[in-house]
């Protein structure tokens, strides 16, 4: 059993002390680092905004993480704008790029209110993408499955709960 409450189950609730935007980001960063260390073959992970800015990473070199964020948001955008057999554009559930030196996985991670200072956050949320880098011998099915689980674990931390006042204050 993990020592971090967010890892005990997929739908764990954030403790009351962790409901600030900073606390939410800290929890998500911990989950990202844990995912990277515990998922076989995964070497790096970055949570990025759909517009290509790095939000969180698993202790990746910041310049490289920024470069990856910009490039992989472009990959996600291209995949979303491909018309499929239904003649409609549909969001891609996952994109996998296979190279000689690694595998790249790109998956939507939902909208988050935990990045209030992020450019493009006019509506109070940032659309996010999870990007993962793995070794060439990593099991793509396992990595993709674990990415989906990680996105589910992010869910409680993606929205900042409204603060509730006490007494005669408005709730």
PDB file of C-alpha atoms in Angstrom:
ATOM      1  CA  UNK A   1       0.000   0.000   0.000  1.00  0.00           C
ATOM      2  CA  UNK A   2       1.304   3.416  -0.929  1.00  0.00           C
ATOM      3  CA  UNK A   3       2.086   6.027   1.698  1.00  0.00           C
ATOM      4  CA  UNK A   4       0.440   8.739  -0.408  1.00  0.00           C
ATOM      5  CA  UNK A   5      -3.378   8.860  -0.116  1.00  0.00           C
ATOM      6  CA  UNK A   6      -3.853   9.536  -3.828  1.00  0.00           C
ATOM      7  CA  UNK A   7      -2.336   6.165  -4.752  1.00  0.00           C
ATOM      8  CA  UNK A   8      -4.496   3.953  -2.539  1.00  0.00           C
ATOM      9  CA  UNK A   9      -7.323   3.826  -5.058  1.00  0.00           C
ATOM     10  CA  UNK A  10      -8.306   5.411  -8.331  1.00  0.00           C
ATOM     11  CA  UNK A  11     -11.052   7.615  -6.901  1.00  0.00           C
ATOM     12  CA  UNK A  12      -9.492   8.816  -3.659  1.00  0.00           C
ATOM     13  CA  UNK A  13     -10.645  12.217  -2.415  1.00  0.00           C
ATOM     14  CA  UNK A  14      -8.165  14.998  -1.740  1.00  0.00           C
ATOM     15  CA  UNK A  15      -7.624  15.643   1.967  1.00  0.00           C
ATOM     16  CA  UNK A  16      -9.027  18.993   3.111  1.00  0.00           C
ATOM     17  CA  UNK A  17      -5.528  20.416   3.565  1.00  0.00           C
ATOM     18  CA  UNK A  18      -4.732  19.844  -0.107  1.00  0.00           C
ATOM     19  CA  UNK A  19      -7.550  21.829  -1.736  1.00  0.00           C
ATOM     20  CA  UNK A  20      -5.511  24.855  -2.784  1.00  0.00           C
ATOM     21  CA  UNK A  21      -4.329  25.106  -6.376  1.00  0.00           C
ATOM     22  CA  UNK A  22      -0.760  24.645  -5.155  1.00  0.00           C
ATOM     23  CA  UNK A  23      -1.729  21.555  -3.155  1.00  0.00           C
ATOM     24  CA  UNK A  24      -3.592  20.118  -6.143  1.00  0.00           C
ATOM     25  CA  UNK A  25      -0.545  20.611  -8.381  1.00  0.00           C
ATOM     26  CA  UNK A  26       1.728  19.050  -5.742  1.00  0.00           C
ATOM     27  CA  UNK A  27      -0.502  15.964  -5.573  1.00  0.00           C
ATOM     28  CA  UNK A  28      -0.580  15.672  -9.354  1.00  0.00           C
ATOM     29  CA  UNK A  29       3.209  16.078  -9.560  1.00  0.00           C
ATOM     30  CA  UNK A  30       3.629  13.301  -6.980  1.00  0.00           C
ATOM     31  CA  UNK A  31       1.294  11.038  -8.959  1.00  0.00           C
ATOM     32  CA  UNK A  32       3.234  11.766 -12.156  1.00  0.00           C
ATOM     33  CA  UNK A  33       6.587  10.928 -10.554  1.00  0.00           C
ATOM     34  CA  UNK A  34       5.146   7.782  -8.965  1.00  0.00           C
ATOM     35  CA  UNK A  35       3.678   6.680 -12.319  1.00  0.00           C
ATOM     36  CA  UNK A  36       7.077   7.150 -13.975  1.00  0.00           C
ATOM     37  CA  UNK A  37       8.942   5.175 -11.333  1.00  0.00           C
ATOM     38  CA  UNK A  38       6.384   2.350 -11.065  1.00  0.00           C
ATOM     39  CA  UNK A  39       5.281   1.727 -14.675  1.00  0.00           C
ATOM     40  CA  UNK A  40       7.643  -0.704 -16.430  1.00  0.00           C
ATOM     41  CA  UNK A  41       9.498   0.905 -19.315  1.00  0.00           C
ATOM     42  CA  UNK A  42       8.359   4.472 -18.605  1.00  0.00           C
ATOM     43  CA  UNK A  43      11.265   6.903 -18.351  1.00  0.00           C
ATOM     44  CA  UNK A  44       9.620  10.348 -18.410  1.00  0.00           C
ATOM     45  CA  UNK A  45       6.189  11.954 -18.202  1.00  0.00           C
ATOM     46  CA  UNK A  46       4.934  15.481 -18.792  1.00  0.00           C
ATOM     47  CA  UNK A  47       1.518  17.019 -18.199  1.00  0.00           C
ATOM     48  CA  UNK A  48       1.097  19.816 -20.713  1.00  0.00           C
ATOM     49  CA  UNK A  49      -1.548  22.238 -21.826  1.00  0.00           C
ATOM     50  CA  UNK A  50      -3.238  21.708 -25.170  1.00  0.00           C
ATOM     51  CA  UNK A  51      -1.503  24.900 -26.336  1.00  0.00           C
ATOM     52  CA  UNK A  52       1.906  23.319 -25.705  1.00  0.00           C
ATOM     53  CA  UNK A  53       3.116  24.649 -22.365  1.00  0.00           C
ATOM     54  CA  UNK A  54       4.606  22.342 -19.720  1.00  0.00           C
ATOM     55  CA  UNK A  55       2.487  22.238 -16.570  1.00  0.00           C
ATOM     56  CA  UNK A  56       4.116  19.391 -14.590  1.00  0.00           C
ATOM     57  CA  UNK A  57       6.808  16.827 -15.257  1.00  0.00           C
ATOM     58  CA  UNK A  58       8.463  13.818 -13.668  1.00  0.00           C
ATOM     59  CA  UNK A  59      11.726  15.620 -12.911  1.00  0.00           C
ATOM     60  CA  UNK A  60      12.550  16.025 -16.603  1.00  0.00           C
ATOM     61  CA  UNK A  61      15.114  18.606 -17.743  1.00  0.00           C
ATOM     62  CA  UNK A  62      12.945  21.745 -17.999  1.00  0.00           C
ATOM     63  CA  UNK A  63      14.235  22.860 -21.413  1.00  0.00           C
ATOM     64  CA  UNK A  64      13.645  19.393 -22.868  1.00  0.00           C
ATOM     65  CA  UNK A  65      10.218  19.172 -21.186  1.00  0.00           C
ATOM     66  CA  UNK A  66       9.282  22.539 -22.714  1.00  0.00           C
ATOM     67  CA  UNK A  67      10.414  21.332 -26.154  1.00  0.00           C
ATOM     68  CA  UNK A  68       8.501  18.059 -25.760  1.00  0.00           C
ATOM     69  CA  UNK A  69       5.388  19.921 -24.634  1.00  0.00           C
ATOM     70  CA  UNK A  70       5.383  22.139 -27.702  1.00  0.00           C
ATOM     71  CA  UNK A  71       6.012  19.261 -30.114  1.00  0.00           C
ATOM     72  CA  UNK A  72       3.607  16.759 -28.562  1.00  0.00           C
ATOM     73  CA  UNK A  73       0.759  19.256 -28.313  1.00  0.00           C
ATOM     74  CA  UNK A  74       1.192  19.612 -32.076  1.00  0.00           C
ATOM     75  CA  UNK A  75       0.961  15.828 -32.459  1.00  0.00           C
ATOM     76  CA  UNK A  76      -2.245  15.803 -30.389  1.00  0.00           C
ATOM     77  CA  UNK A  77      -3.681  18.629 -32.483  1.00  0.00           C
ATOM     78  CA  UNK A  78      -2.857  16.859 -35.745  1.00  0.00           C
ATOM     79  CA  UNK A  79      -4.459  13.632 -34.513  1.00  0.00           C
ATOM     80  CA  UNK A  80      -7.614  15.484 -33.467  1.00  0.00           C
ATOM     81  CA  UNK A  81      -7.941  17.181 -36.846  1.00  0.00           C
ATOM     82  CA  UNK A  82      -7.785  14.031 -38.963  1.00  0.00           C
ATOM     83  CA  UNK A  83     -11.149  13.195 -40.504  1.00  0.00           C
ATOM     84  CA  UNK A  84     -11.941   9.535 -39.917  1.00  0.00           C
ATOM     85  CA  UNK A  85     -14.176   7.085 -41.797  1.00  0.00           C
ATOM     86  CA  UNK A  86     -17.244   8.827 -40.341  1.00  0.00           C
ATOM     87  CA  UNK A  87     -16.086  11.993 -42.179  1.00  0.00           C
ATOM     88  CA  UNK A  88     -15.985  13.781 -38.831  1.00  0.00           C
ATOM     89  CA  UNK A  89     -13.112  15.052 -36.746  1.00  0.00           C
ATOM     90  CA  UNK A  90     -12.935  13.195 -33.454  1.00  0.00           C
ATOM     91  CA  UNK A  91     -10.469  13.580 -30.613  1.00  0.00           C
ATOM     92  CA  UNK A  92      -7.784  10.913 -30.615  1.00  0.00           C
ATOM     93  CA  UNK A  93      -7.875   8.732 -27.506  1.00  0.00           C
ATOM     94  CA  UNK A  94      -4.177   8.009 -27.731  1.00  0.00           C
ATOM     95  CA  UNK A  95      -1.294   8.587 -30.122  1.00  0.00           C
ATOM     96  CA  UNK A  96       1.802   6.393 -30.087  1.00  0.00           C
ATOM     97  CA  UNK A  97       5.007   7.294 -31.900  1.00  0.00           C
ATOM     98  CA  UNK A  98       7.593   4.550 -32.269  1.00  0.00           C
ATOM     99  CA  UNK A  99      11.213   5.587 -32.795  1.00  0.00           C
ATOM    100  CA  UNK A 100      14.494   3.703 -32.702  1.00  0.00           C
ATOM    101  CA  UNK A 101      15.334   5.140 -29.278  1.00  0.00           C
ATOM    102  CA  UNK A 102      11.955   5.402 -27.515  1.00  0.00           C
ATOM    103  CA  UNK A 103       8.173   5.330 -27.641  1.00  0.00           C
ATOM    104  CA  UNK A 104       6.072   8.481 -27.215  1.00  0.00           C
ATOM    105  CA  UNK A 105       2.518   8.214 -25.896  1.00  0.00           C
ATOM    106  CA  UNK A 106       0.100  11.147 -26.012  1.00  0.00           C
ATOM    107  CA  UNK A 107      -3.328  11.058 -24.329  1.00  0.00           C
ATOM    108  CA  UNK A 108      -5.892  13.671 -23.320  1.00  0.00           C
ATOM    109  CA  UNK A 109      -5.897  14.245 -19.554  1.00  0.00           C
ATOM    110  CA  UNK A 110      -8.997  16.456 -19.242  1.00  0.00           C
ATOM    111  CA  UNK A 111      -9.538  20.031 -18.096  1.00  0.00           C
ATOM    112  CA  UNK A 112      -7.977  21.398 -14.939  1.00  0.00           C
ATOM    113  CA  UNK A 113      -8.624  24.426 -12.775  1.00  0.00           C
ATOM    114  CA  UNK A 114      -5.406  23.794 -10.831  1.00  0.00           C
ATOM    115  CA  UNK A 115      -3.333  26.002 -13.155  1.00  0.00           C
ATOM    116  CA  UNK A 116      -5.027  29.359 -12.654  1.00  0.00           C
ATOM    117  CA  UNK A 117      -1.981  31.392 -13.664  1.00  0.00           C
ATOM    118  CA  UNK A 118      -1.575  29.617 -16.998  1.00  0.00           C
ATOM    119  CA  UNK A 119      -1.946  31.690 -20.172  1.00  0.00           C
ATOM    120  CA  UNK A 120      -5.130  30.775 -22.017  1.00  0.00           C
ATOM    121  CA  UNK A 121      -7.030  30.055 -18.802  1.00  0.00           C
ATOM    122  CA  UNK A 122      -9.782  32.595 -19.500  1.00  0.00           C
ATOM    123  CA  UNK A 123     -12.614  30.187 -18.731  1.00  0.00           C
ATOM    124  CA  UNK A 124     -11.037  29.003 -15.484  1.00  0.00           C
ATOM    125  CA  UNK A 125      -9.720  25.724 -16.897  1.00  0.00           C
ATOM    126  CA  UNK A 126      -6.783  24.459 -18.910  1.00  0.00           C
ATOM    127  CA  UNK A 127      -7.237  21.537 -21.326  1.00  0.00           C
ATOM    128  CA  UNK A 128      -4.410  19.096 -20.569  1.00  0.00           C
ATOM    129  CA  UNK A 129      -2.492  16.330 -22.314  1.00  0.00           C
ATOM    130  CA  UNK A 130      -0.433  13.564 -20.727  1.00  0.00           C
ATOM    131  CA  UNK A 131       2.763  12.777 -22.643  1.00  0.00           C
ATOM    132  CA  UNK A 132       4.853   9.749 -21.708  1.00  0.00           C
ATOM    133  CA  UNK A 133       8.221   8.567 -22.976  1.00  0.00           C
ATOM    134  CA  UNK A 134       9.061   4.876 -22.657  1.00  0.00           C
ATOM    135  CA  UNK A 135      11.795   2.485 -23.707  1.00  0.00           C
ATOM    136  CA  UNK A 136      11.409   0.666 -27.021  1.00  0.00           C
ATOM    137  CA  UNK A 137      10.767  -2.627 -25.235  1.00  0.00           C
ATOM    138  CA  UNK A 138       7.967  -1.240 -23.038  1.00  0.00           C
ATOM    139  CA  UNK A 139       4.607  -2.964 -23.404  1.00  0.00           C
ATOM    140  CA  UNK A 140       2.468  -0.361 -25.196  1.00  0.00           C
ATOM    141  CA  UNK A 141      -0.759  -1.882 -23.868  1.00  0.00           C
ATOM    142  CA  UNK A 142       0.439  -1.691 -20.276  1.00  0.00           C
ATOM    143  CA  UNK A 143       1.734   1.867 -20.653  1.00  0.00           C
ATOM    144  CA  UNK A 144      -1.523   3.013 -22.284  1.00  0.00           C
ATOM    145  CA  UNK A 145      -3.616   1.301 -19.603  1.00  0.00           C
ATOM    146  CA  UNK A 146      -1.566   2.828 -16.783  1.00  0.00           C
ATOM    147  CA  UNK A 147      -1.806   6.256 -18.432  1.00  0.00           C
ATOM    148  CA  UNK A 148      -5.600   5.925 -18.344  1.00  0.00           C
ATOM    149  CA  UNK A 149      -5.441   5.011 -14.666  1.00  0.00           C
ATOM    150  CA  UNK A 150      -3.180   7.994 -13.976  1.00  0.00           C
ATOM    151  CA  UNK A 151      -5.639  10.349 -15.680  1.00  0.00           C
ATOM    152  CA  UNK A 152      -8.385   8.908 -13.430  1.00  0.00           C
ATOM    153  CA  UNK A 153      -6.185   9.491 -10.378  1.00  0.00           C
ATOM    154  CA  UNK A 154      -5.666  13.096 -11.496  1.00  0.00           C
ATOM    155  CA  UNK A 155      -9.447  13.697 -11.579  1.00  0.00           C
ATOM    156  CA  UNK A 156      -9.943  14.684  -7.904  1.00  0.00           C
ATOM    157  CA  UNK A 157      -7.120  17.217  -8.225  1.00  0.00           C
ATOM    158  CA  UNK A 158      -8.167  18.746 -11.544  1.00  0.00           C
ATOM    159  CA  UNK A 159     -10.904  20.918 -10.044  1.00  0.00           C
ATOM    160  CA  UNK A 160     -10.419  23.231  -7.090  1.00  0.00           C
ATOM    161  CA  UNK A 161     -13.336  22.890  -4.656  1.00  0.00           C
ATOM    162  CA  UNK A 162     -15.227  26.071  -3.818  1.00  0.00           C
ATOM    163  CA  UNK A 163     -14.326  27.233  -0.328  1.00  0.00           C
ATOM    164  CA  UNK A 164     -17.229  27.032   2.073  1.00  0.00           C
ATOM    165  CA  UNK A 165     -17.589  29.760   4.698  1.00  0.00           C
ATOM    166  CA  UNK A 166     -18.869  29.231   8.208  1.00  0.00           C
ATOM    167  CA  UNK A 167     -21.721  30.793  10.144  1.00  0.00           C
ATOM    168  CA  UNK A 168     -23.650  33.538   8.349  1.00  0.00           C
ATOM    169  CA  UNK A 169     -21.215  33.662   5.408  1.00  0.00           C
ATOM    170  CA  UNK A 170     -22.453  32.694   1.981  1.00  0.00           C
ATOM    171  CA  UNK A 171     -21.769  29.055   1.191  1.00  0.00           C
TER     172      UNK A 171
END
